[in-house]
Amino acid sequence: MSTDTLDIDRTRGDFSYPEQHTFDAGTGLTHDTIDYISGVKGEPDWIREFRHKALDTFLAKPMPTHWASHDLENIVFKNIRYYLANAQKPKRSWDDVSEDEKRTFERLGIPEQERRFLAGVEAQFDSEAVYSNIKAAVGEQGVIFCGSTEGLKEHPEIFRKWFGKVIPTGDNKFSALNSAVFSGGSFIYVPPGVKVKHPLQAYFRINAENFGQFERTLIIADEGSEVMYMEGCTAPKFETATLHSAVVELVAMKGAKIQYITVQNWSANVFNLVTKRAIAHEEAEVKWIDCNIGSRLTMKYPGVILKGRKARGEVISIALAGDGQHQDTGAKMVHAADETTSNIVSKSISLGTGRATYRGLVHIPKHLKGCKNNTECDALLINSTARTDTYPAITVRGTGNSSQHEASVSQISAEQIFYMMSRGLTEAQAMSLSVNGFVNDLVRQFPMEYSVELKRLIDLEMEGSVG
Amino acid sequence: MNALEIKDLHVSIGDKEIIRGLTLTVPRGEVHAIMGPNGSGKSTLSKAIGGHPDYVVTSGTVRLDGVNILDMAADARARAGLFLAFQYPMEIPGVSNANFIRAALQARLPDGEELEATDFYAQLYAEMDKLEMSRTFTARSVNEGFSGGEKKRNEILQMAMLKPKYAILDETDSGLDIDALRIVSAGVNAQRGPGLGALVITHYQRLLDYIVPDHVHVMVEGRIVRTGGKELALELEEKGYDFIKESLTTV
C-alpha cells in the first residue's frame, strides 16, 4: 500500500470569501474585550458580570496538560480575535442571504433536500447568525428556537434558570473561556408534551483567520417533550491555528427526549475544545451522536448526568484522525439515581500519523441500585504510523449495578485492499469502502441526509490519504 | 490478438523465484486449465497476473488483447477486463455484498455517470438465482460468515456481474462439496462464450469434469511442462504428477 505519503486533500472547506466585519474586538483577551463584546451585543448587566467573572476563572486556571496533549500549549491566546460580527441582523429567508455566503453554503454541499426536510435552519456565519429560517410549525407548537443572545434577552426567565448550571464556568479552562467570550449558538426551549416533528439544524463555520469561535448552546426539553438538534461544522483552512471552543448544555426534564447530532469537519489547523453535557431527569433520555473529522486537536467528551430514576444516557461517536491530527474524544456518564442506564459506543479511525484517543468516564456510586452501563470502543488503524489509545475509567460500586466494557483494535489488511482492487476499485475507493464499512452500523443511526454527507466526508479524507 | 498472452514470465516473492519463464496464451472464447502439484506456483501465477504488489515480476510480459498490463495497478487491470476468482476470498466487514458489486461496477463508468439502480438489482437477482443464492446475500457483509461454498458462489456472482474478458479461477473447487461444485461450475459454464477467455487453475481433475477445458497445461516448478487436450487431465488423474516429474528428469 502506498499510504506512506499522506497529505489530506480537502476539496471542501479550504476556501473563504472576502468579508467585512463591522464589529471586531481585535486580538487578545482582557476585561476591555469583554466590555466591547457585551456592549456591541447590548447585553444586560448580569451577563456582563458573568463574563468578567468567567475571564478571571479562565486566567486563573492552568492548562490541563497534566493529562491532556501538550499541543494545547501552542495556542497563543493573545493572537486570537475573540469577536467578529457583521452589522446585519439575523436573516429570516434564504433570499436575504448574500451571494458570497450562498456560494459558501453551496460548496459545503448542504443538500437541497436537507433544506426542504429540516424544519429550522440556524446557520452561524462567524459569530452571528446570518441565516435563520424557522418553520411556522415549530413556532406554533410554542417552541423557542433562536440565537443565544436573543435567548438571554428575550427569554431571561427560562434562560437564566439553566444557563451555566449544567456546565459551570469553572468546569474546565475552556468552558471558562467560552463563558467569558461566547457569542452565537442556539437557545431552544420545548414546552411540556411537545414533540418537535422536524429536526432543528444549525450549520455554522468559521470564516475569518485567527478567529476563535465560541458558540454557546442551551437546550431545554420540558416534561415529556421531544427534540432532535443537528449541528454541522466545517471551516476553511488557514495557515495559523484557529480556536473553536463551544459549550453545549442540555436539560431533559422528566420523561423528555433529546437527541443532539454533530457532524464536524474542521480544517487541520483548528483546535476544537468543546464541553458538552446534559442533565437527564426522571425517565428522560439523552442521546449524543457525535462525528469528529478533521481539526488539529479535538478534545470533546459529551456527558450525561443521570439525575432522575430510570434516566437513560447514550453517546455514539465516530472519530477520524487524519495525518497529523489528534482526536481526543470519549464520553462521560455520571449515574446519580437508581435504575439509570448508559450506553457508549465509540469507533475511531486513525490514518497516517493520526492519533485517536478514547477517554471514558463511567461513575456508578455504591448507594445506587439497578444501574447499568455498556461501553464499546473499537479502533481501526490504517497505517503502522497511526496511533490509538484507550483510557476507560469505569467506577462501579455497590451490588445491584453492572457494567460491561469491550474494546477492539483492527487494521485493514493489504489482502483486503488487494481483493477490492482486483474488482476494479482504486486503492482510495477500497479504503473508503472498508472505513465506511467499519463505521456503518453507527452511521445508520444518523439521519439519512447526514449519513450521506458523512460518507462523502470519509471518501474525501481517504482520497487524500492514499498515493 | 484477442488473448491473454503470458510470455517468458518470471515472478519472485522476496528473494525466491517462483515462476521461472512461463509462456501461455489463452485466446478469448477458450477455456484453459492449469494443473499442477502443490507448490508448483499456480496461485503465484494468478496473484502476479492480478497485480498483487508482493508478487514481483522480474521479467517477461503479460498482455491483455495486446496491451501490456504489468505497469498497471491491480484495479486498472480489473477495469481493463481481467477477473481473479480467489482461492480464499477476503471478508470485508460492514460492506454489503450488493454495495460492493455496485461500487465495482460504478468504478468502470466514466466520471459523472451513475449506475442505474433498478437495472443493477434486476441483474443481480437474476445472477443470484442462477447460482441458487438467497436474496439475503445482497445485504450481508462481503463474504463475512459465508461458508466455503458460499464464498465461491459469491466469486462467480461477482464475475457474472463484472463481465470480464478474461477470468482466472484459482482453485475454485477447493473446499466445495459435490453440490456446490456443480452449482459453481454451472455458473462458470453459463458465462462461457466467445466473449470470455478463462484460465482454470486446479489441483484435481474433478473440477474439469464439470468445466470441460479446451486445453490442459501442466505446471511444475514454475513452468508449463506439458500441454494437451482435456484427456491430459484424465491421464494425470490416473498416473499422478510423479509421472510427469519422472518423464521430465528422464528427458
XYZ file of C-alpha atoms in Angstrom:
718
model
C 0.000 0.000 0.000
C 1.327 3.383 -0.893
C -0.142 5.054 2.133
C 3.139 6.380 3.431
C 2.733 9.711 1.741
C -0.174 11.248 3.498
C -1.446 14.592 2.565
C -5.031 15.284 3.435
C -6.743 16.730 0.465
C -9.603 18.922 1.486
C -11.619 19.797 -1.512
C -14.283 21.197 0.712
C -13.712 23.686 3.448
C -10.476 25.152 2.058
C -11.911 28.362 0.808
C -13.064 31.698 2.050
C -14.600 34.804 0.606
C -13.722 38.404 1.361
C -15.655 39.689 4.298
C -16.128 42.942 6.054
C -16.750 42.879 9.753
C -18.459 45.874 11.249
C -17.603 44.762 14.751
C -14.184 43.425 15.565
C -12.876 43.084 19.110
C -9.291 42.921 17.837
C -6.734 40.371 19.008
C -6.068 39.436 22.605
C -8.292 38.985 25.620
C -8.685 41.450 28.508
C -11.567 42.833 30.534
C -11.844 45.532 27.865
C -12.550 42.820 25.287
C -15.418 41.620 27.486
C -16.860 45.121 27.746
C -16.578 45.527 23.981
C -18.429 42.267 23.268
C -21.098 42.889 25.871
C -21.539 46.472 24.672
C -21.875 45.572 20.992
C -24.404 42.885 21.840
C -26.330 45.234 24.118
C -26.434 42.700 26.911
C -27.953 43.124 30.377
C -25.597 43.711 33.306
C -25.920 40.252 34.788
C -24.408 38.636 31.734
C -21.630 41.244 31.558
C -20.703 40.418 35.148
C -20.938 36.705 34.383
C -18.437 37.213 31.551
C -15.994 39.234 33.669
C -16.007 36.591 36.410
C -15.521 33.879 33.816
C -12.475 35.674 32.416
C -10.906 35.728 35.890
C -11.573 31.998 36.203
C -10.077 31.362 32.772
C -6.921 33.320 33.573
C -6.528 31.604 36.955
C -6.936 28.044 35.661
C -3.880 26.150 34.419
C -3.837 24.234 31.135
C -4.979 20.641 31.691
C -1.710 19.337 30.254
C -1.089 17.058 33.249
C -3.424 14.642 31.469
C -4.101 16.169 28.050
C -1.936 16.789 24.998
C 0.887 19.309 25.320
C -0.152 20.617 21.946
C -2.561 22.829 23.923
C 0.463 24.941 24.867
C 0.729 26.000 21.242
C -2.442 28.052 21.440
C -1.395 31.710 21.563
C -4.367 33.376 23.233
C -3.124 36.903 22.597
C -3.140 36.340 18.835
C -6.765 35.276 18.707
C -9.645 37.561 17.801
C -12.492 36.894 20.177
C -15.359 38.652 18.492
C -16.238 39.480 14.911
C -19.632 40.285 13.535
C -21.391 41.877 10.653
C -23.832 44.632 11.491
C -26.574 42.766 9.696
C -29.491 41.469 11.676
C -30.041 37.723 11.547
C -31.899 36.950 8.352
C -35.083 35.025 8.027
C -35.216 33.965 4.427
C -32.765 32.361 2.064
C -33.275 35.218 -0.425
C -31.788 37.699 2.022
C -28.502 35.834 2.311
C -25.674 37.399 0.295
C -24.318 35.669 -2.795
C -20.900 35.087 -1.228
C -22.438 33.318 1.692
C -24.698 31.277 -0.541
C -21.668 30.192 -2.511
C -20.043 29.054 0.715
C -23.091 27.029 1.654
C -23.165 25.501 -1.773
C -19.515 24.498 -1.525
C -20.231 22.972 1.842
C -22.740 20.869 -0.009
C -25.742 21.284 2.246
C -28.083 19.252 0.080
C -31.183 20.941 -1.236
C -33.145 18.103 0.317
C -31.885 18.961 3.750
C -33.205 22.459 3.400
C -36.540 21.042 2.460
C -36.720 18.407 5.164
C -35.220 20.217 8.046
C -37.578 22.476 9.857
C -35.428 25.222 11.246
C -32.061 26.250 9.994
C -29.952 28.481 12.129
C -26.689 28.910 10.335
C -23.907 30.720 12.072
C -21.582 32.664 9.842
C -18.814 33.846 12.095
C -20.297 34.929 15.366
C -23.776 35.998 14.409
C -26.485 34.089 12.672
C -26.881 35.429 9.168
C -29.350 32.929 8.036
C -32.221 31.718 10.064
C -35.351 30.041 8.860
C -37.705 28.809 11.477
C -40.673 26.991 10.147
C -44.023 28.256 11.286
C -44.906 24.800 12.528
C -42.174 24.868 15.181
C -43.182 28.312 16.400
C -46.842 27.340 16.503
C -46.036 24.496 18.861
C -44.639 27.078 21.278
C -41.055 26.062 20.646
C -38.456 28.769 21.094
C -35.558 28.441 18.652
C -33.218 31.380 18.455
C -29.644 32.532 18.959
C -28.168 32.570 22.443
C -28.041 36.376 22.610
C -31.696 36.670 21.657
C -32.486 33.893 24.133
C -30.909 35.629 27.081
C -32.502 38.967 26.198
C -35.993 37.827 25.232
C -36.488 34.796 27.449
C -34.488 35.533 30.623
C -36.976 33.671 32.839
C -36.071 30.367 31.179
C -32.565 31.154 30.037
C -31.150 32.343 33.382
C -32.570 29.374 35.242
C -30.439 26.880 33.321
C -27.593 28.830 31.758
C -24.258 27.746 33.242
C -25.978 25.235 35.528
C -25.148 22.047 33.626
C -21.610 23.183 32.876
C -20.421 25.707 35.448
C -17.934 28.344 34.324
C -15.110 26.715 36.269
C -15.708 23.209 34.931
C -12.538 23.486 32.868
C -10.305 26.173 31.395
C -12.111 26.195 28.082
C -15.614 26.291 29.499
C -14.410 29.369 31.406
C -13.067 30.883 28.178
C -16.365 30.252 26.445
C -18.311 31.735 29.348
C -16.232 34.907 29.049
C -16.482 35.497 25.309
C -19.356 33.379 23.991
C -21.425 34.579 21.085
C -23.725 32.759 18.745
C -25.026 29.256 19.306
C -28.645 28.322 19.793
C -31.231 28.584 22.504
C -34.077 26.102 22.352
C -36.992 25.605 24.677
C -39.562 22.904 24.028
C -42.757 23.216 26.110
C -44.166 20.232 28.071
C -45.507 17.405 25.947
C -44.455 18.952 22.630
C -42.811 16.585 20.214
C -40.905 18.588 17.628
C -41.576 16.734 14.409
C -38.681 18.083 12.402
C -35.075 18.065 13.494
C -33.705 21.537 14.203
C -30.444 22.270 12.467
C -27.631 24.720 12.822
C -24.877 24.849 10.279
C -22.028 27.090 11.076
C -18.498 27.727 10.118
C -15.519 29.821 10.972
C -14.617 32.161 8.179
C -12.001 34.525 9.481
C -8.381 33.809 10.131
C -7.303 33.562 13.754
C -10.848 33.960 14.842
C -11.930 31.815 17.732
C -15.500 30.723 17.623
C -17.187 30.394 20.967
C -20.746 29.455 20.469
C -22.968 28.661 23.348
C -25.960 26.401 23.067
C -28.634 25.728 25.649
C -31.482 23.329 25.005
C -34.273 22.714 27.480
C -36.796 19.983 26.771
C -39.621 20.332 29.258
C -41.570 17.382 30.700
C -42.481 14.715 28.196
C -41.250 16.695 25.190
C -39.001 15.505 22.368
C -36.485 17.309 20.201
C -33.666 16.487 17.825
C -30.939 19.029 17.172
C -28.309 18.766 14.479
C -25.132 20.713 14.208
C -22.603 20.529 11.418
C -19.388 22.461 11.228
C -16.726 22.946 8.639
C -14.006 25.537 8.500
C -11.760 26.932 5.776
C -8.078 26.182 6.048
C -5.687 28.879 7.144
C -2.014 28.941 7.971
C -2.261 29.836 11.634
C -4.137 27.991 14.307
C -7.765 28.678 14.864
C -9.515 28.044 18.132
C -13.011 26.710 18.474
C -14.338 26.300 21.970
C -18.034 25.714 22.399
C -20.187 24.944 25.375
C -23.392 22.980 24.930
C -25.804 22.413 27.800
C -28.847 20.171 27.565
C -31.615 19.790 30.089
C -34.082 16.939 29.686
C -36.907 17.248 32.201
C -38.982 14.298 33.378
C -39.721 11.920 30.520
C -38.202 14.222 27.880
C -36.055 13.048 24.990
C -33.195 14.968 23.414
C -31.019 13.817 20.548
C -28.057 16.001 19.721
C -26.263 15.211 16.486
C -22.942 16.670 15.429
C -21.100 16.140 12.184
C -17.923 18.103 12.296
C -15.276 18.628 9.663
C -12.711 21.150 10.823
C -9.674 22.003 8.788
C -6.361 20.652 10.016
C -5.259 23.794 11.890
C -8.244 24.115 14.229
C -8.079 23.476 17.950
C -11.524 22.184 18.778
C -12.038 22.119 22.527
C -15.652 21.594 23.348
C -17.587 20.922 26.539
C -20.924 19.166 26.074
C -23.062 17.897 28.900
C -26.655 17.040 29.636
C -28.786 16.552 32.705
C -31.383 13.825 32.389
C -34.188 13.899 34.907
C -36.515 11.011 35.782
C -37.175 8.706 32.825
C -35.598 11.210 30.457
C -33.394 10.123 27.542
C -30.432 11.977 26.149
C -28.518 10.750 23.170
C -25.375 12.403 21.811
C -24.411 11.354 18.315
C -21.053 12.798 17.532
C -18.861 12.614 14.489
C -15.434 14.243 14.519
C -13.475 14.640 11.310
C -10.536 16.970 10.840
C -9.071 19.586 13.224
C -5.543 19.668 14.657
C -6.677 18.659 18.108
C -10.203 17.852 19.196
C -10.998 17.351 22.852
C -14.608 16.508 23.428
C -16.322 14.166 25.859
C -20.098 14.545 25.702
C -21.610 13.603 29.024
C -24.898 12.843 30.685
C -25.645 13.308 34.347
C -28.324 10.724 35.047
C -30.062 12.599 37.782
C -33.514 11.055 37.887
C -34.673 7.464 38.334
C -34.666 5.410 35.131
C -32.921 8.147 33.157
C -31.021 6.957 30.128
C -27.892 8.373 28.511
C -26.187 7.410 25.303
C -23.105 8.551 23.397
C -22.473 7.275 19.894
C -19.278 8.635 18.438
C -17.137 8.338 15.341
C -13.716 9.948 15.111
C -11.436 10.107 12.089
C -7.887 11.223 12.842
C -6.068 12.156 9.654
C -2.349 12.739 9.240
C -1.016 14.974 11.990
C -4.387 15.130 13.722
C -5.364 14.121 17.211
C -8.917 13.176 18.063
C -9.145 13.005 21.834
C -12.757 12.114 22.368
C -14.967 9.989 24.536
C -17.894 10.157 26.896
C -18.875 10.738 30.496
C -21.745 9.007 32.226
C -22.426 10.016 35.793
C -25.102 7.824 37.355
C -26.839 9.701 40.167
C -30.111 7.824 40.570
C -31.410 4.255 40.747
C -32.116 2.199 37.642
C -30.297 4.589 35.355
C -28.708 3.149 32.220
C -25.978 4.377 29.932
C -24.529 3.202 26.663
C -21.308 4.327 24.994
C -20.295 3.179 21.534
C -17.164 4.734 20.103
C -15.390 3.997 16.841
C -12.214 5.685 15.734
C -10.116 5.558 12.606
C -6.501 6.720 12.548
C -4.538 7.174 9.356
C -1.064 8.417 8.543
C 0.349 9.867 11.739
C -3.155 10.456 13.057
C -3.931 9.642 16.636
C -7.252 8.712 18.180
C -7.688 8.686 21.919
C -10.744 7.394 23.704
C -11.387 8.631 27.227
C -14.424 7.322 29.007
C -15.661 8.112 32.446
C -18.427 5.992 33.926
C -19.374 6.526 37.533
C -21.881 4.417 39.439
C -21.722 5.024 43.195
C -22.328 2.426 45.881
C -25.684 3.620 47.210
C -27.474 3.163 43.871
C -29.381 0.108 42.695
C -30.146 -1.322 39.280
C -27.768 0.853 37.241
C -26.293 -0.440 34.044
C -23.561 0.706 31.707
C -22.357 -0.692 28.427
C -19.184 0.607 26.800
C -17.802 -0.485 23.441
C -14.842 1.113 21.762
C -13.341 -0.045 18.511
C -10.338 1.433 16.788
C -9.219 0.982 13.204
C -5.635 1.733 12.249
C -4.930 2.386 8.583
C -1.149 2.675 8.705
C 1.560 1.432 11.000
C 2.360 5.064 11.825
C -1.143 5.692 13.145
C -1.857 5.511 16.844
C -4.780 4.741 19.093
C -5.124 4.849 22.878
C -7.979 3.901 25.151
C -8.405 5.258 28.660
C -11.589 3.905 30.135
C -12.226 4.992 33.726
C -15.132 2.940 34.952
C -16.079 3.030 38.609
C -18.934 0.745 39.538
C -19.656 0.233 43.214
C -22.493 -1.479 45.014
C -24.007 -4.873 44.452
C -27.006 -4.135 42.260
C -25.141 -2.393 39.455
C -23.386 -3.673 36.378
C -21.086 -2.535 33.638
C -19.618 -4.199 30.619
C -16.750 -2.972 28.526
C -15.468 -4.195 25.195
C -12.639 -2.797 23.150
C -11.002 -3.827 19.894
C -8.260 -2.625 17.605
C -8.176 -3.729 13.991
C -6.365 -2.935 10.796
C -7.372 -3.019 7.146
C -5.160 -5.713 5.684
C -3.219 -5.399 2.445
C -5.006 -8.576 1.312
C -8.429 -6.966 1.765
C -7.315 -3.965 -0.258
C -5.932 -6.207 -2.996
C -9.182 -8.149 -3.085
C -11.191 -4.981 -3.590
C -8.754 -3.549 -6.120
C -8.935 -6.782 -8.100
C -12.622 -5.902 -8.614
C -11.677 -2.573 -10.181
C -11.872 -0.244 -7.179
C -8.992 2.184 -6.772
C -6.950 1.969 -3.617
C -8.689 5.059 -2.249
C -12.117 3.665 -3.084
C -11.197 0.376 -1.439
C -10.022 2.186 1.688
C -13.134 4.354 1.905
C -15.338 1.350 1.431
C -13.638 -0.505 4.292
C -13.668 2.541 6.537
C -17.309 3.168 5.770
C -17.922 -0.494 6.481
C -16.226 -0.171 9.850
C -18.464 2.693 10.943
C -21.533 1.550 9.040
C -23.565 0.334 11.999
C -23.112 3.705 13.713
C -23.698 5.796 10.611
C -27.081 4.131 10.275
C -28.122 5.918 13.437
C -27.605 9.287 11.776
C -30.470 10.891 9.897
C -30.338 9.961 6.223
C -29.046 13.286 4.930
C -26.241 13.255 7.452
C -25.203 9.703 6.748
C -24.851 10.594 3.081
C -22.757 13.611 3.974
C -20.693 11.593 6.398
C -19.930 9.031 3.751
C -18.824 11.822 1.424
C -16.570 13.328 4.080
C -14.940 9.959 4.750
C -14.453 9.450 0.998
C -12.732 12.822 0.733
C -10.433 12.064 3.643
C -9.495 8.688 2.189
C -8.924 10.074 -1.308
C -6.408 12.478 0.141
C -4.700 9.855 2.217
C -3.554 7.387 -0.407
C -0.939 7.562 -3.092
C -4.606 -10.555 -30.907
C -7.598 -11.068 -28.653
C -5.950 -13.143 -25.987
C -4.370 -13.212 -22.591
C -0.722 -13.697 -23.549
C 1.892 -14.571 -20.985
C 5.459 -14.604 -22.300
C 8.573 -15.849 -20.520
C 7.212 -14.677 -17.182
C 9.448 -14.676 -14.112
C 7.930 -13.893 -10.712
C 9.577 -13.662 -7.313
C 8.288 -13.333 -3.781
C 11.060 -11.734 -1.791
C 14.292 -13.378 -2.941
C 12.621 -16.541 -4.083
C 11.806 -17.059 -7.742
C 8.539 -18.975 -8.073
C 7.560 -18.566 -11.723
C 10.532 -19.355 -13.936
C 9.881 -18.480 -17.528
C 6.223 -19.312 -18.096
C 4.647 -18.886 -21.511
C 0.948 -19.385 -22.144
C -1.737 -17.931 -24.421
C -5.452 -18.026 -23.667
C -7.468 -16.705 -26.624
C -10.880 -15.110 -25.977
C -13.579 -17.777 -26.219
C -11.411 -20.591 -24.903
C -11.141 -22.273 -21.527
C -7.688 -23.418 -20.486
C -6.864 -25.388 -17.386
C -3.627 -25.304 -15.449
C -2.977 -28.359 -13.321
C -0.050 -28.904 -11.093
C 1.110 -30.315 -7.788
C 1.192 -28.213 -4.628
C 3.987 -25.680 -4.665
C 4.272 -25.578 -8.448
C 3.439 -21.848 -8.459
C -0.189 -21.950 -9.642
C -1.507 -19.445 -7.110
C 1.544 -17.241 -7.536
C 0.761 -17.045 -11.234
C -2.795 -15.867 -10.594
C -1.747 -13.267 -7.997
C 1.037 -11.951 -10.238
C -1.275 -11.565 -13.211
C -3.847 -9.953 -10.914
C -1.278 -7.383 -9.805
C -0.661 -8.220 -6.144
C 2.122 -5.866 -5.012
C 4.003 -8.621 -3.110
C 4.491 -10.670 -6.280
C 7.301 -9.075 -8.219
C 7.557 -9.682 -11.941
C 11.283 -9.683 -12.686
C 10.979 -10.241 -16.439
C 8.530 -11.239 -19.155
C 5.259 -9.765 -20.364
C 1.549 -10.214 -19.778
C -0.714 -8.752 -22.458
C -4.457 -8.348 -22.474
C -5.685 -8.003 -26.066
C -2.222 -6.772 -26.980
C -1.900 -4.288 -24.122
C 0.855 -4.813 -21.567
C -0.808 -4.832 -18.151
C 2.276 -5.239 -15.988
C 2.660 -1.489 -15.480
C -0.929 -1.216 -14.296
C -2.090 -1.434 -10.691
C -4.494 -4.249 -9.818
C -7.571 -2.038 -10.151
C -6.615 -0.834 -13.638
C -6.068 -4.455 -14.742
C -9.539 -5.312 -13.464
C -11.095 -2.396 -15.308
C -9.200 -3.469 -18.425
C -11.192 -6.711 -18.311
C -9.346 -9.087 -16.001
C -11.050 -11.003 -13.208
C -9.498 -13.063 -10.469
C -11.636 -15.581 -8.597
C -9.800 -16.059 -5.300
C -8.971 -19.368 -3.684
C -9.550 -17.669 -0.333
C -11.932 -14.734 -0.850
C -11.475 -11.952 1.707
C -14.120 -10.843 4.184
C -14.975 -7.146 4.252
C -16.890 -6.319 7.430
C -19.655 -3.736 7.224
C -19.705 -3.560 3.411
C -22.786 -5.165 1.937
C -22.356 -7.535 -0.966
C -24.686 -5.501 -3.168
C -22.874 -2.244 -2.387
C -19.531 -3.856 -3.081
C -20.518 -5.140 -6.503
C -22.256 -1.865 -7.243
C -19.138 0.117 -6.314
C -17.040 -2.151 -8.555
C -19.407 -1.560 -11.479
C -19.579 2.156 -10.738
C -15.765 2.301 -10.851
C -15.993 1.217 -14.512
C -18.230 4.114 -15.517
C -16.921 7.470 -16.708
C -16.932 10.359 -14.216
C -20.344 11.792 -13.570
C -22.223 8.763 -14.822
C -24.337 6.907 -12.277
C -25.209 3.238 -12.298
C -28.913 2.670 -12.839
C -30.061 1.100 -9.561
C -33.156 -0.707 -10.828
C -31.307 -2.416 -13.659
C -28.486 -3.291 -11.320
C -30.729 -5.086 -8.851
C -32.680 -6.841 -11.590
C -29.432 -8.196 -12.987
C -28.020 -9.037 -9.573
C -31.109 -11.022 -8.605
C -31.107 -12.872 -11.918
C -27.482 -13.922 -11.476
C -28.054 -14.878 -7.844
C -30.947 -17.093 -8.882
C -28.693 -18.918 -11.335
C -26.228 -19.586 -8.528
C -29.028 -20.612 -6.165
C -28.055 -17.831 -3.756
C -30.643 -16.498 -1.347
C -31.549 -12.799 -1.613
C -30.258 -12.286 1.920
C -26.751 -12.327 0.470
C -27.231 -8.855 -1.003
C -27.424 -7.244 2.433
C -24.810 -9.389 4.160
C -21.258 -8.122 4.509
C -18.969 -9.353 1.739
C -18.012 -12.986 2.499
C -18.346 -12.416 6.242
C -19.528 -15.611 7.898
C -20.052 -17.265 4.490
C -19.345 -20.984 4.228
C -16.601 -22.099 1.840
C -19.173 -22.898 -0.828
C -21.000 -19.604 -0.363
C -17.762 -17.693 -0.768
C -17.009 -19.451 -4.057
C -20.521 -18.831 -5.344
C -20.036 -15.204 -4.416
C -16.862 -15.088 -6.514
C -18.737 -16.423 -9.514
C -21.562 -13.957 -8.856
C -19.070 -11.082 -8.958
C -17.605 -12.469 -12.159
C -21.066 -12.664 -13.732
C -21.817 -9.079 -12.753
C -18.470 -7.606 -13.790
C -18.403 -9.450 -17.135
C -14.633 -9.728 -17.575
C -12.921 -10.513 -20.862
C -10.519 -12.842 -19.102
C -11.006 -14.693 -15.852
C -8.532 -16.617 -13.747
C -10.186 -19.065 -11.389
C -7.766 -20.032 -8.657
C -8.626 -23.419 -7.126
C -12.286 -22.598 -7.293
C -13.064 -26.225 -6.456
C -11.175 -26.277 -3.158
C -13.434 -26.705 -0.179
C -16.520 -27.439 -2.252
C -18.820 -30.408 -1.766
C -20.237 -32.040 -4.867
C -23.455 -29.974 -4.900
C -21.621 -26.691 -4.546
C -19.131 -27.777 -7.189
C -21.989 -28.481 -9.583
C -23.618 -25.088 -8.971
C -20.379 -23.131 -9.206
C -19.369 -24.949 -12.403
C -22.772 -24.326 -13.949
C -22.279 -20.638 -13.094
C -18.949 -20.604 -14.914
C -20.265 -22.602 -17.872
C -23.139 -20.149 -18.266
C -20.576 -17.416 -18.829
C -18.598 -19.350 -21.416
C -18.738 -17.989 -24.906
C -16.825 -16.000 -27.485
C -16.506 -13.016 -25.109
C -14.641 -14.822 -22.337
C -11.224 -16.383 -22.044
C -10.818 -18.394 -18.861
C -7.857 -19.889 -17.077
C -8.956 -22.512 -14.584
C -6.336 -23.409 -12.001
C -6.835 -26.660 -10.162
C -5.044 -29.403 -8.349
C -7.630 -32.055 -9.084
C -9.104 -33.375 -12.253
C -12.573 -33.466 -10.648
C -13.400 -29.823 -11.471
C -12.624 -30.468 -15.139
C -15.458 -32.994 -15.306
C -17.756 -30.031 -14.799
C -15.877 -27.242 -16.513
C -14.542 -29.040 -19.543
C -11.420 -27.245 -20.803
C -10.357 -26.755 -24.397
C -6.720 -27.190 -23.402
C -4.892 -28.503 -20.357
C -1.458 -27.327 -19.232
C 0.645 -28.974 -16.598
C 2.714 -26.726 -14.396
C 5.719 -27.936 -12.455
C 8.244 -25.755 -10.645
C 7.093 -22.511 -12.186
C 6.924 -23.630 -15.821
C 4.431 -25.222 -18.181
C 5.854 -28.686 -18.836
C 3.080 -30.348 -20.814
C 0.167 -29.100 -22.888
C -2.615 -31.201 -24.299
C -6.339 -31.679 -24.714
C -8.793 -32.492 -21.959
C -7.629 -36.115 -21.970
C -4.341 -34.973 -20.425
C -6.237 -34.268 -17.214
C -7.502 -37.830 -17.150
C -4.033 -39.170 -17.741
C -2.749 -37.127 -14.806
C -5.561 -38.367 -12.638
C -4.611 -41.915 -13.456
C -0.854 -41.668 -13.249
C -0.323 -38.807 -10.817
C 2.044 -35.862 -11.008
C 5.042 -38.070 -10.315
C 4.630 -39.491 -13.784
C 5.185 -36.029 -15.256
C 8.070 -35.288 -12.928
C 9.726 -38.572 -13.813
C 9.317 -38.001 -17.507
C 10.954 -34.588 -17.013
C 14.023 -35.965 -15.304
C 14.462 -38.662 -17.915
C 14.369 -36.151 -20.776
